[in-house]
């Protein structure tokens, strides 16, 4: 089982700027790719949850794919992304 | 006797002229005295004037023509205002991760503390979870069986009884080309053969009419499309030449040729492969492998000629002695090479299949000079570094796995497919697929445990090592009368397509069922397991 962790801040003032990774155990290009794509997905998930129930908010996002599982812990300023190879 | 015919004697002129022709200049006009059959004779000049042209006179008429006068007008144009503007590009700033984290600090630490417990809990839950066991999602429409999408053929080639000796897909995956030749001829033949391409994406595809046909003066034994140019293809001929054609130019498709020099092969070329040039990664050079034991690298120089840039020769005395081989008969020093496959992980490492039945591990960087009597403009080197245990007959095809750096397959005339690891001489497993020869074996480009083999009994067999290691998962019959299937290639762009060419001169494009096109979970690990489990 290999865990790969990246950490990035989210600049909430301007939605146009993609997330900038701070710390990562992956290579640069993959990290930048994951950061941009998952940031957009997190924003969409958060707005979905808020639309359904305005009192509610997104706490955790998990995406399971054939090859691994991606977990995103969102926050006001930061985003923590963990990619895990599940063992079956 | 005068031999001019009068214009008026239309009926008799023919016969009179005939009699005049029968006599010779020296004998008299009576009786057709013919000289003996083997003696020299000279005949006078014979002229047969036209009979009808005198009847028609020449008529002439005078005609003239004149174009109407051209109307002209003058007008002037002047730009009134102009504006100056300047454009300047700026040097783009490279996107890079800040090496020193700018946001380090108490806020980051607080965030991490807050989030850590939750994430660790989820990670542990996942590790032990059985929630998704056996849960599989299918996004694409499932194809249950292997079906034949197209049956392509070129009737003039089929009439000559030519076999399909090579198929290749181009770099975009939309064009399939096939080479015609004969694989069972023992003698030198001046058979004209063809290379045909079909564009499968085009509407109104006529399976009997290729999009492009190139006529070739000798039988073509192998074919390979260029890795980046969608219309360039290289072929090796029975005569030992290597040619490169451009299928997009129907009036003059030949681009490069090796010609018949001292450097060219003296035996049929069994396989050609495009390799990236060591210094310019965008340009490619050609590697050709032939039965005379030479492996040659060609580069295109001006005026359409391919020039030898490096060469290797196999000699029995220089084969590595780590495996016991049969003693060669006296006088034989060359080892004919019949197939080549390059490793996807190490670009200078390649595997050669030989007529002796043993695959060889070779390297482009080998330094030792080859012992050979063949003349050559460049010194030839001995490439072999390791000899693997032999098959029961010549090896016709080798294929390196695109997912594992050490595994490769070889198929030979003994009907067996051997799975070898580069690290040991004995094969990891040996599968008997057919009682007849096996002509081609290829790993699937998407599923690490699947390969396809073309057999002499007329069927294409697909093997899935995950399901069964003894029997083929699917076996499709390509020819009704069991004539052999000579070649097959997977399409790397449209991974559900497989093209196979047979001895009846047809190319069938098979659409594979979904189980062969989608990678399951953990297949790469299974392949690693397989590679290490039988290692001694």
Coordinates of C-alpha atoms in Angstrom, one line a residue:
Chain A
X1 CA 0.0 0.0 0.0
X2 CA 1.6 3.3 -1.0
X3 CA 0.3 6.6 0.3
X4 CA 1.1 9.7 -1.6
X5 CA 0.4 13.0 0.0
X6 CA 0.2 16.5 -1.3
X7 CA -0.7 19.7 0.5
X8 CA -1.8 22.9 -1.0
X9 CA -3.3 26.3 -0.2
X10 CA -6.4 27.6 -1.8
X11 CA -6.6 31.3 -2.5
X12 CA -10.3 31.8 -1.8
X13 CA -10.4 35.5 -2.9
X14 CA -9.9 34.8 -6.6
X15 CA -11.4 31.6 -8.0
X16 CA -9.4 31.9 -11.2
X17 CA -6.0 31.1 -9.7
X18 CA -5.4 27.4 -9.5
X19 CA -4.2 25.8 -6.3
X20 CA -0.5 26.0 -5.6
X21 CA 1.0 22.9 -4.1
X22 CA 3.1 23.4 -1.0
X23 CA 4.3 19.9 -0.1
X24 CA 4.2 16.8 -2.1
X25 CA 5.6 13.3 -2.4
X26 CA 4.7 13.0 -6.0
X27 CA 6.6 14.4 -9.0
X28 CA 5.9 18.0 -10.0
X29 CA 3.8 17.6 -13.1
X30 CA 1.5 15.0 -11.6
X31 CA 1.1 17.2 -8.5
X32 CA 0.1 20.2 -10.5
X33 CA -2.3 18.2 -12.5
X34 CA -4.0 16.7 -9.4
X35 CA -4.1 20.1 -7.7
X36 CA -5.9 21.9 -10.5
X37 CA -8.4 19.1 -11.2
X38 CA -9.2 18.3 -7.6
X39 CA -9.6 21.9 -6.6
X40 CA -12.3 22.4 -9.2
X41 CA -14.0 19.2 -8.2
X42 CA -14.0 20.2 -4.5
X43 CA -15.5 23.5 -5.3
X44 CA -18.3 21.8 -7.3
X45 CA -18.9 19.3 -4.5
X46 CA -19.1 22.0 -1.9
X47 CA -21.6 24.0 -3.9
X48 CA -23.6 20.8 -4.5
X49 CA -23.8 20.1 -0.8
X50 CA -24.7 23.7 0.0
X51 CA -27.4 23.8 -2.7
X52 CA -29.2 20.8 -1.3
X53 CA -29.1 22.1 2.3
X54 CA -27.7 25.6 3.0
X55 CA -27.0 24.6 6.6
X56 CA -24.8 21.8 5.5
X57 CA -21.2 21.9 4.4
X58 CA -18.6 19.6 2.7
X59 CA -16.3 17.9 5.2
X60 CA -14.6 15.1 3.2
X61 CA -14.5 14.0 -0.4
X62 CA -13.6 10.5 -1.5
X63 CA -13.2 9.3 -5.1
X64 CA -12.7 5.6 -5.7
X65 CA -11.4 4.4 -9.1
X66 CA -10.2 1.1 -10.5
X67 CA -6.7 1.7 -9.5
X68 CA -6.8 3.8 -6.3
X69 CA -8.8 5.9 -4.0
X70 CA -8.4 9.7 -3.8
X71 CA -9.3 11.5 -0.5
X72 CA -9.6 15.2 -0.2
X73 CA -9.9 17.1 3.1
X74 CA -11.0 20.7 2.3
X75 CA -10.6 23.8 4.5
X76 CA -11.0 27.5 4.2
X77 CA -7.4 28.0 3.0
X78 CA -5.9 24.6 2.5
X79 CA -6.6 21.4 0.8
X80 CA -5.1 18.0 1.7
X81 CA -5.1 15.3 -0.9
X82 CA -4.2 11.7 -0.3
X83 CA -4.0 9.0 -2.9
X84 CA -4.2 5.4 -1.6
X85 CA -3.8 2.1 -3.3
X86 CA -6.5 -0.1 -1.7
X87 CA -5.6 -3.6 -0.9
X88 CA -8.1 -6.3 -1.7
Chain B
X1 CA 9.9 -5.6 -109.7
X2 CA 8.5 -2.4 -108.4
X3 CA 6.7 -2.7 -105.2
X4 CA 4.6 0.4 -105.2
X5 CA 0.9 -0.2 -105.3
X6 CA -1.4 2.0 -107.4
X7 CA -4.0 3.9 -105.5
X8 CA -6.8 2.6 -107.5
X9 CA -6.3 -1.1 -107.0
X10 CA -7.8 -1.5 -103.6
X11 CA -8.6 -5.2 -103.9
X12 CA -5.5 -6.5 -105.5
X13 CA -3.0 -4.3 -103.9
X14 CA -2.7 -6.4 -100.8
X15 CA -1.9 -9.6 -102.6
X16 CA 0.5 -8.0 -105.0
X17 CA 2.4 -6.6 -102.1
X18 CA 2.4 -9.9 -100.5
X19 CA 4.1 -11.6 -103.4
X20 CA 6.7 -8.9 -103.6
X21 CA 7.7 -9.5 -100.1
X22 CA 8.2 -13.2 -100.5
X23 CA 11.0 -12.9 -103.0
X24 CA 14.4 -11.8 -102.0
X25 CA 16.6 -9.3 -103.8
X26 CA 18.9 -11.7 -105.5
X27 CA 16.7 -14.4 -106.8
X28 CA 14.4 -14.0 -109.9
X29 CA 10.8 -13.1 -109.6
X30 CA 9.4 -16.5 -110.8
X31 CA 8.4 -18.9 -108.2
X32 CA 9.1 -18.3 -104.6
X33 CA 12.5 -19.8 -104.3
X34 CA 13.2 -19.8 -100.6
X35 CA 16.7 -20.2 -99.3
X36 CA 17.4 -22.9 -96.6
X37 CA 16.3 -22.1 -93.1
X38 CA 19.7 -21.4 -91.7
X39 CA 21.2 -19.2 -94.3
X40 CA 21.6 -15.5 -94.3
X41 CA 19.6 -13.5 -96.7
X42 CA 18.9 -9.9 -97.3
X43 CA 15.6 -8.5 -98.2
X44 CA 15.1 -5.3 -100.1
X45 CA 13.3 -2.4 -98.5
X46 CA 9.5 -2.9 -98.5
X47 CA 7.1 0.0 -98.4
X48 CA 3.4 -0.4 -98.2
X49 CA 1.9 3.0 -99.0
X50 CA -1.5 3.9 -97.6
X51 CA -4.5 3.1 -99.7
X52 CA -7.0 5.4 -98.3
X53 CA -5.2 8.5 -97.8
X54 CA -4.9 9.3 -101.5
X55 CA -8.7 9.1 -101.8
X56 CA -9.3 11.8 -99.2
X57 CA -8.1 15.1 -100.4
X58 CA -7.1 17.9 -98.2
X59 CA -9.7 20.5 -97.6
X60 CA -8.9 23.7 -96.0
X61 CA -10.8 26.6 -94.9
X62 CA -9.7 29.9 -93.5
X63 CA -11.1 31.1 -90.2
X64 CA -10.1 33.8 -87.9
X65 CA -11.2 34.9 -84.5
X66 CA -10.8 38.0 -82.5
X67 CA -11.4 38.7 -78.9
X68 CA -13.8 41.4 -78.0
X69 CA -12.1 44.6 -76.9
X70 CA -11.3 44.8 -73.2
X71 CA -13.0 47.5 -71.2
X72 CA -10.6 49.4 -68.9
X73 CA -11.1 52.0 -66.3
X74 CA -8.9 53.8 -63.9
X75 CA -9.4 54.5 -60.3
X76 CA -7.1 55.4 -57.5
X77 CA -7.0 54.5 -53.9
X78 CA -5.3 56.1 -51.0
X79 CA -5.2 55.2 -47.4
X80 CA -6.2 58.2 -45.3
X81 CA -5.3 57.3 -41.8
X82 CA -2.8 55.0 -40.2
X83 CA -2.1 54.0 -36.7
X84 CA 1.1 52.8 -35.2
X85 CA 1.1 49.9 -32.8
X86 CA 3.8 47.8 -31.3
X87 CA 3.8 44.2 -30.2
X88 CA 6.2 42.6 -27.9
X89 CA 6.2 39.1 -26.5
X90 CA 7.4 38.6 -23.0
X91 CA 9.5 35.8 -21.8
X92 CA 7.1 33.4 -20.1
X93 CA 7.8 32.7 -16.6
X94 CA 8.2 29.0 -16.0
X95 CA 5.7 27.4 -13.7
X96 CA 7.5 25.9 -10.8
X97 CA 6.9 24.8 -7.3
X98 CA 8.3 27.2 -4.8
X99 CA 11.2 25.4 -3.3
X100 CA 10.8 27.1 0.1
X101 CA 7.2 26.8 1.2
X102 CA 5.8 30.3 1.4
X103 CA 2.8 29.4 3.5
X104 CA 4.5 27.6 6.2
X105 CA 3.5 28.7 9.5
X106 CA 1.0 28.4 12.4
X107 CA -2.0 28.4 10.2
X108 CA -0.7 25.4 8.2
X109 CA 0.1 23.6 11.4
X110 CA -3.3 24.2 12.8
X111 CA -5.0 23.0 9.6
X112 CA -2.9 19.8 9.7
X113 CA -3.7 19.1 13.3
X114 CA -7.4 19.5 12.6
X115 CA -7.5 17.3 9.6
X116 CA -5.0 14.6 10.5
X117 CA -7.3 12.6 12.7
X118 CA -10.0 12.4 10.2
X119 CA -7.8 11.4 7.3
X120 CA -5.9 8.8 9.3
X121 CA -9.3 7.3 10.3
X122 CA -10.4 7.1 6.7
X123 CA -7.1 5.6 5.6
X124 CA -7.4 2.9 8.2
X125 CA -11.0 2.2 7.3
X126 CA -10.0 1.8 3.7
X127 CA -7.2 -0.6 4.5
X128 CA -9.6 -2.9 6.1
X129 CA -12.7 -2.3 4.1
X130 CA -14.5 -4.9 2.2
X131 CA -17.1 -2.6 0.9
X132 CA -16.0 -2.6 -2.7
X133 CA -15.1 -6.2 -3.0
X134 CA -16.4 -7.5 -6.3
X135 CA -17.9 -4.1 -7.2
X136 CA -17.2 -3.3 -10.8
X137 CA -18.5 -0.5 -12.9
X138 CA -18.8 -0.7 -16.6
X139 CA -18.9 2.6 -18.5
X140 CA -18.7 1.4 -22.1
X141 CA -21.1 -0.9 -23.9
X142 CA -20.0 -4.4 -23.3
X143 CA -19.0 -6.4 -26.3
X144 CA -19.4 -10.1 -25.5
X145 CA -17.7 -11.8 -28.3
X146 CA -14.9 -11.3 -30.8
X147 CA -16.4 -10.3 -34.2
X148 CA -15.0 -9.8 -37.6
X149 CA -15.4 -6.1 -38.5
X150 CA -13.8 -6.1 -41.9
X151 CA -12.6 -8.6 -44.4
X152 CA -10.1 -6.8 -46.7
X153 CA -8.5 -8.1 -49.8
X154 CA -7.0 -7.1 -53.1
X155 CA -8.3 -9.3 -55.9
X156 CA -5.3 -8.9 -58.3
X157 CA -3.0 -10.1 -55.6
X158 CA -5.3 -13.0 -54.6
X159 CA -5.4 -14.1 -58.2
X160 CA -1.7 -14.5 -58.2
X161 CA -2.0 -16.6 -55.2
X162 CA -0.1 -14.2 -52.9
X163 CA -0.1 -14.5 -49.2
X164 CA -0.4 -11.6 -46.7
X165 CA 3.1 -11.6 -45.1
X166 CA 2.8 -8.5 -42.9
X167 CA 0.2 -6.1 -41.5
X168 CA 0.8 -2.8 -39.8
X169 CA -1.4 -0.1 -38.3
X170 CA -0.3 3.5 -38.8
X171 CA 0.4 6.0 -36.0
X172 CA -3.2 7.4 -35.9
X173 CA -4.7 3.9 -35.8
X174 CA -7.1 4.5 -38.7
X175 CA -5.1 3.0 -41.6
X176 CA -4.2 -0.6 -41.9
X177 CA -1.6 -1.7 -44.5
X178 CA -0.7 -5.2 -45.7
X179 CA 2.1 -6.6 -47.7
X180 CA 1.7 -9.3 -50.2
X181 CA 4.4 -12.0 -50.9
X182 CA 4.9 -15.7 -50.6
X183 CA 6.2 -17.4 -47.6
X184 CA 6.5 -20.9 -49.0
X185 CA 8.6 -20.3 -52.0
X186 CA 12.0 -21.8 -51.8
X187 CA 13.6 -20.3 -54.9
X188 CA 14.4 -16.8 -56.0
X189 CA 11.4 -15.4 -57.7
X190 CA 10.8 -12.3 -59.7
X191 CA 7.2 -12.2 -58.5
X192 CA 5.7 -8.7 -58.6
X193 CA 3.8 -8.1 -55.4
X194 CA 1.8 -5.3 -53.8
X195 CA 1.5 -3.2 -50.6
X196 CA -2.1 -2.1 -50.0
X197 CA -3.5 0.3 -47.5
X198 CA -7.1 0.7 -46.4
X199 CA -8.4 3.7 -44.5
X200 CA -10.9 2.3 -42.1
X201 CA -12.3 5.6 -40.9
X202 CA -13.4 6.6 -44.4
X203 CA -17.1 6.2 -45.2
X204 CA -18.0 3.9 -48.0
X205 CA -15.0 1.7 -47.5
X206 CA -14.9 -0.9 -50.2
X207 CA -13.2 -4.0 -48.8
X208 CA -12.0 -5.1 -52.2
X209 CA -10.5 -1.8 -53.1
X210 CA -7.6 -0.4 -51.1
X211 CA -7.2 3.3 -50.6
X212 CA -3.6 3.0 -52.0
X213 CA -1.8 0.3 -53.8
X214 CA 2.0 0.3 -54.3
X215 CA 3.5 -2.1 -56.8
X216 CA 6.7 -3.7 -55.7
X217 CA 9.1 -5.6 -58.0
X218 CA 9.8 -8.4 -55.5
X219 CA 7.9 -10.2 -52.8
X220 CA 7.5 -8.1 -49.6
X221 CA 8.2 -10.1 -46.5
X222 CA 7.5 -7.5 -43.7
X223 CA 6.0 -4.1 -43.2
X224 CA 6.1 -1.4 -40.6
X225 CA 4.5 2.1 -40.5
X226 CA 6.5 5.1 -39.4
X227 CA 5.9 6.0 -35.7
X228 CA 5.0 9.6 -36.3
X229 CA 4.3 10.1 -40.1
X230 CA 0.9 8.7 -40.8
X231 CA 1.6 7.7 -44.4
X232 CA 5.2 6.5 -44.5
X233 CA 5.9 2.8 -44.3
X234 CA 8.9 0.6 -44.7
X235 CA 9.1 -2.8 -46.1
X236 CA 11.7 -5.6 -46.4
X237 CA 11.8 -7.5 -49.6
X238 CA 12.7 -11.1 -50.6
X239 CA 15.7 -9.7 -52.5
X240 CA 17.2 -8.3 -49.3
X241 CA 16.4 -4.6 -50.1
X242 CA 14.6 -2.3 -47.7
X243 CA 12.3 0.3 -49.2
X244 CA 10.3 3.2 -47.7
X245 CA 7.1 4.3 -49.4
X246 CA 4.7 7.2 -48.9
X247 CA 1.2 6.0 -49.3
X248 CA -0.1 9.5 -49.7
X249 CA 1.6 10.0 -53.1
X250 CA 0.1 7.5 -55.5
X251 CA 2.1 8.6 -58.6
X252 CA 5.5 8.0 -57.1
X253 CA 5.3 6.4 -53.7
X254 CA 8.9 5.2 -53.3
X255 CA 10.7 7.5 -50.9
X256 CA 13.9 5.7 -49.9
X257 CA 15.7 2.6 -50.9
X258 CA 18.8 0.7 -50.0
X259 CA 19.6 -0.4 -53.5
X260 CA 21.6 -3.6 -54.1
X261 CA 25.0 -2.8 -52.8
X262 CA 27.6 -4.7 -50.8
X263 CA 25.9 -3.5 -47.7
X264 CA 22.4 -4.8 -48.3
X265 CA 21.2 -8.1 -47.1
X266 CA 21.8 -11.1 -49.3
X267 CA 18.8 -13.0 -47.9
X268 CA 15.1 -12.2 -47.4
X269 CA 14.5 -9.4 -44.9
X270 CA 12.2 -10.8 -42.2
X271 CA 11.5 -7.8 -40.1
X272 CA 11.9 -4.0 -40.2
X273 CA 11.6 -1.8 -37.2
X274 CA 11.7 2.0 -36.9
X275 CA 13.9 3.3 -34.1
X276 CA 14.4 6.9 -32.8
X277 CA 17.8 8.3 -33.7
X278 CA 20.1 8.5 -30.7
X279 CA 20.7 12.2 -31.0
X280 CA 17.6 13.6 -32.7
X281 CA 14.6 12.1 -31.0
X282 CA 12.3 13.3 -33.7
X283 CA 14.1 11.5 -36.6
X284 CA 14.0 7.8 -37.1
X285 CA 16.2 5.2 -38.5
X286 CA 15.4 1.8 -39.8
X287 CA 16.6 -1.5 -38.5
X288 CA 16.4 -4.6 -40.7
X289 CA 16.8 -8.2 -39.8
X290 CA 17.5 -10.9 -42.3
X291 CA 18.3 -14.6 -42.7
X292 CA 21.9 -13.9 -43.6
X293 CA 22.5 -13.1 -39.9
X294 CA 23.0 -9.4 -40.3
X295 CA 21.1 -6.7 -38.3
X296 CA 21.6 -3.4 -40.1
X297 CA 20.7 0.2 -39.2
X298 CA 19.8 2.5 -42.1
X299 CA 19.5 6.2 -42.3
X300 CA 18.1 8.2 -45.1
X301 CA 20.6 10.5 -46.9
X302 CA 19.8 12.7 -49.9
X303 CA 18.4 11.6 -53.2
X304 CA 16.3 8.8 -51.7
X305 CA 19.0 6.5 -50.7
X306 CA 19.3 4.6 -47.4
X307 CA 22.8 4.4 -46.1
X308 CA 24.2 2.0 -43.6
X309 CA 24.9 3.8 -40.3
X310 CA 25.6 0.8 -38.1
X311 CA 25.6 -3.0 -38.5
X312 CA 25.7 -6.2 -36.5
X313 CA 26.4 -9.7 -37.6
X314 CA 25.7 -13.0 -35.8
X315 CA 28.2 -15.7 -36.0
X316 CA 28.0 -19.1 -34.3
X317 CA 31.5 -18.8 -32.8
X318 CA 30.5 -15.6 -31.0
X319 CA 27.3 -16.7 -29.4
X320 CA 27.4 -16.6 -25.6
X321 CA 28.0 -20.1 -24.3
X322 CA 25.7 -20.0 -21.4
X323 CA 23.3 -22.5 -23.0
X324 CA 24.2 -25.7 -24.6
X325 CA 23.3 -25.6 -28.3
X326 CA 23.4 -28.2 -31.0
X327 CA 26.8 -28.3 -32.7
X328 CA 26.4 -26.5 -36.0
X329 CA 27.3 -28.5 -39.1
X330 CA 30.7 -27.8 -40.6
X331 CA 31.0 -24.6 -42.6
X332 CA 28.0 -22.9 -41.2
X333 CA 29.1 -19.7 -39.4
X334 CA 26.1 -17.5 -39.9
X335 CA 23.0 -17.6 -37.7
X336 CA 20.0 -16.4 -39.6
X337 CA 17.8 -14.0 -37.7
X338 CA 14.1 -14.2 -38.2
X339 CA 12.4 -11.8 -35.8
X340 CA 13.3 -8.8 -33.6
X341 CA 11.6 -7.1 -30.7
X342 CA 12.8 -4.0 -28.8
X343 CA 12.3 -3.6 -25.1
X344 CA 10.0 -0.8 -24.2
X345 CA 12.0 0.0 -21.1
X346 CA 15.5 0.0 -22.4
X347 CA 15.8 1.4 -25.9
X348 CA 19.1 -0.2 -26.7
X349 CA 18.1 -3.7 -25.7
X350 CA 16.6 -6.1 -28.2
X351 CA 15.7 -9.7 -28.6
X352 CA 16.4 -11.6 -31.8
X353 CA 14.7 -14.8 -32.8
X354 CA 16.9 -17.1 -34.9
X355 CA 16.6 -20.0 -37.3
X356 CA 18.3 -22.2 -34.8
X357 CA 15.3 -21.8 -32.4
X358 CA 17.1 -19.9 -29.6
X359 CA 16.3 -16.3 -28.8
X360 CA 19.2 -14.0 -28.2
X361 CA 19.5 -11.0 -26.0
X362 CA 21.4 -8.3 -27.8
X363 CA 22.4 -4.7 -27.3
X364 CA 22.8 -1.8 -29.7
X365 CA 25.8 -0.7 -27.7
X366 CA 27.8 -3.9 -28.1
X367 CA 31.4 -3.2 -29.0
X368 CA 33.0 -6.5 -30.0
X369 CA 33.8 -6.8 -33.7
X370 CA 32.0 -9.6 -35.6
X371 CA 33.7 -12.5 -37.2
X372 CA 32.2 -12.4 -40.6
X373 CA 33.3 -12.9 -44.2
X374 CA 30.6 -10.7 -45.6
X375 CA 31.9 -7.4 -47.2
X376 CA 30.6 -4.3 -45.7
X377 CA 31.4 -0.6 -45.7
X378 CA 31.2 -0.3 -41.9
X379 CA 32.7 -2.6 -39.4
X380 CA 30.0 -5.0 -38.1
X381 CA 29.7 -5.8 -34.5
X382 CA 28.6 -8.9 -32.6
X383 CA 25.5 -7.9 -30.6
X384 CA 24.6 -11.1 -28.7
X385 CA 25.0 -11.0 -24.9
X386 CA 22.9 -13.9 -23.7
X387 CA 21.5 -17.1 -25.3
X388 CA 18.2 -18.5 -24.2
X389 CA 17.1 -22.2 -24.3
X390 CA 16.0 -23.2 -27.8
X391 CA 12.6 -24.1 -29.2
X392 CA 12.2 -27.3 -31.2
X393 CA 12.4 -25.3 -34.4
X394 CA 13.1 -21.9 -35.8
X395 CA 11.6 -18.9 -34.0
X396 CA 9.3 -16.9 -36.2
X397 CA 8.2 -14.2 -33.8
X398 CA 9.3 -12.5 -30.6
X399 CA 7.5 -9.8 -28.6
X400 CA 8.7 -7.9 -25.5
X401 CA 6.1 -7.1 -22.8
X402 CA 5.1 -3.4 -22.7
X403 CA 4.4 -3.7 -18.9
X404 CA 7.3 -5.7 -17.5
X405 CA 10.9 -5.0 -18.3
X406 CA 12.1 -8.6 -18.2
X407 CA 9.4 -10.6 -19.9
X408 CA 9.2 -11.6 -23.6
X409 CA 7.4 -14.2 -25.6
X410 CA 8.7 -16.2 -28.5
X411 CA 6.8 -18.5 -30.9
X412 CA 8.3 -21.1 -33.2
X413 CA 7.6 -23.8 -35.6
X414 CA 7.2 -26.4 -32.9
X415 CA 3.8 -24.9 -32.1
X416 CA 4.9 -23.7 -28.7
X417 CA 5.0 -20.2 -27.2
X418 CA 7.7 -19.7 -24.6
X419 CA 7.5 -17.0 -21.9
X420 CA 11.1 -16.0 -21.1
X421 CA 12.5 -13.7 -18.5
X422 CA 15.7 -11.8 -19.5
X423 CA 17.3 -13.1 -16.3
X424 CA 17.4 -16.8 -17.0
X425 CA 18.0 -19.1 -20.0
X426 CA 15.1 -21.5 -19.4
X427 CA 11.7 -20.3 -20.3
X428 CA 9.3 -19.5 -17.4
X429 CA 6.5 -21.4 -19.0
X430 CA 6.0 -23.1 -22.3
X431 CA 2.5 -23.4 -23.8
X432 CA 1.6 -25.6 -26.7
X433 CA -0.9 -23.7 -28.8
X434 CA -1.1 -25.7 -31.9
X435 CA 0.2 -28.8 -33.7
X436 CA 1.3 -26.7 -36.6
X437 CA 3.7 -23.8 -36.9
X438 CA 3.1 -20.6 -35.0
X439 CA 3.8 -17.5 -37.2
X440 CA 3.3 -14.5 -34.9
X441 CA 2.8 -13.7 -31.3
X442 CA 2.1 -10.2 -29.8
X443 CA 1.5 -8.9 -26.4
X444 CA -1.7 -6.8 -25.9
X445 CA -0.9 -3.1 -25.6
X446 CA -3.5 -2.6 -22.8
X447 CA -3.8 -5.7 -20.8
X448 CA -0.6 -6.9 -19.2
X449 CA -1.6 -10.6 -19.1
X450 CA -3.0 -11.0 -22.6
X451 CA -1.3 -12.0 -25.8
X452 CA -2.4 -13.2 -29.2
X453 CA -0.9 -15.8 -31.5
X454 CA -1.4 -16.7 -35.2
X455 CA -1.2 -20.3 -36.0
X456 CA -0.7 -22.4 -39.1
X457 CA -4.0 -24.1 -38.5
X458 CA -5.8 -20.9 -39.6
X459 CA -6.9 -19.5 -36.2
X460 CA -6.0 -16.5 -34.1
X461 CA -5.8 -17.5 -30.4
X462 CA -6.1 -15.0 -27.6
X463 CA -4.5 -16.0 -24.3
X464 CA -5.3 -14.5 -20.9
X465 CA -2.8 -15.7 -18.4
X466 CA -5.1 -14.6 -15.6
X467 CA -7.9 -16.9 -16.6
X468 CA -6.1 -20.0 -17.7
X469 CA -2.5 -20.8 -18.3
X470 CA -3.1 -23.8 -20.4
X471 CA -5.9 -23.1 -22.9
X472 CA -6.6 -20.1 -25.0
X473 CA -9.4 -17.9 -23.8
X474 CA -10.7 -17.3 -27.2
X475 CA -9.8 -18.9 -30.5
X476 CA -11.2 -17.4 -33.7
X477 CA -11.1 -19.2 -37.0
X478 CA -9.8 -16.9 -39.7
X479 CA -9.7 -19.2 -42.7
X480 CA -12.2 -22.0 -43.5
X481 CA -9.7 -24.4 -45.1
X482 CA -7.1 -24.1 -42.3
X483 CA -4.6 -22.2 -44.4
X484 CA -2.2 -20.5 -42.1
X485 CA -2.5 -17.0 -40.6
X486 CA 0.9 -15.4 -41.1
X487 CA 0.8 -12.1 -39.2
X488 CA -1.1 -10.1 -36.7
X489 CA -0.9 -6.7 -35.0
X490 CA -2.9 -4.9 -32.3
X491 CA -4.1 -1.4 -32.9
X492 CA -2.5 0.8 -30.2
X493 CA -4.9 3.7 -30.7
X494 CA -8.2 1.8 -31.0
X495 CA -7.4 -0.9 -28.6
X496 CA -10.3 -3.2 -29.5
X497 CA -9.0 -3.8 -33.0
X498 CA -6.7 -6.6 -34.1
X499 CA -5.7 -7.2 -37.7
X500 CA -4.6 -10.6 -39.0
X501 CA -3.4 -11.6 -42.4
X502 CA -3.6 -15.1 -43.9
X503 CA -2.4 -17.2 -46.7
X504 CA -5.6 -16.6 -48.7
X505 CA -4.6 -13.0 -49.2
X506 CA -7.2 -11.5 -46.9
X507 CA -6.8 -9.3 -43.9
X508 CA -9.4 -9.6 -41.3
X509 CA -9.9 -6.8 -38.7
X510 CA -11.3 -8.3 -35.5
X511 CA -13.1 -6.4 -32.9
X512 CA -12.2 -7.8 -29.5
X513 CA -14.7 -8.3 -26.6
X514 CA -14.5 -5.8 -23.8
X515 CA -12.7 -8.2 -21.5
X516 CA -9.6 -7.8 -23.7
X517 CA -9.6 -4.1 -23.9
X518 CA -10.0 -2.9 -20.3
X519 CA -7.4 -3.3 -17.8
X520 CA -8.6 -4.9 -14.6
X521 CA -7.4 -3.9 -11.2
X522 CA -4.0 -5.3 -10.1
X523 CA -3.0 -6.8 -13.4
X524 CA 0.5 -5.4 -13.4
X525 CA 1.0 -6.9 -9.9
X526 CA -0.1 -10.3 -11.2
X527 CA 2.3 -10.0 -14.0
X528 CA 5.1 -9.3 -11.6
X529 CA 4.1 -12.2 -9.5
X530 CA 4.1 -14.5 -12.6
X531 CA 7.6 -13.3 -13.5
X532 CA 9.0 -14.0 -10.1
X533 CA 7.2 -17.2 -9.2
X534 CA 8.9 -19.5 -11.6
X535 CA 12.3 -17.9 -11.4
X536 CA 14.8 -20.4 -10.3

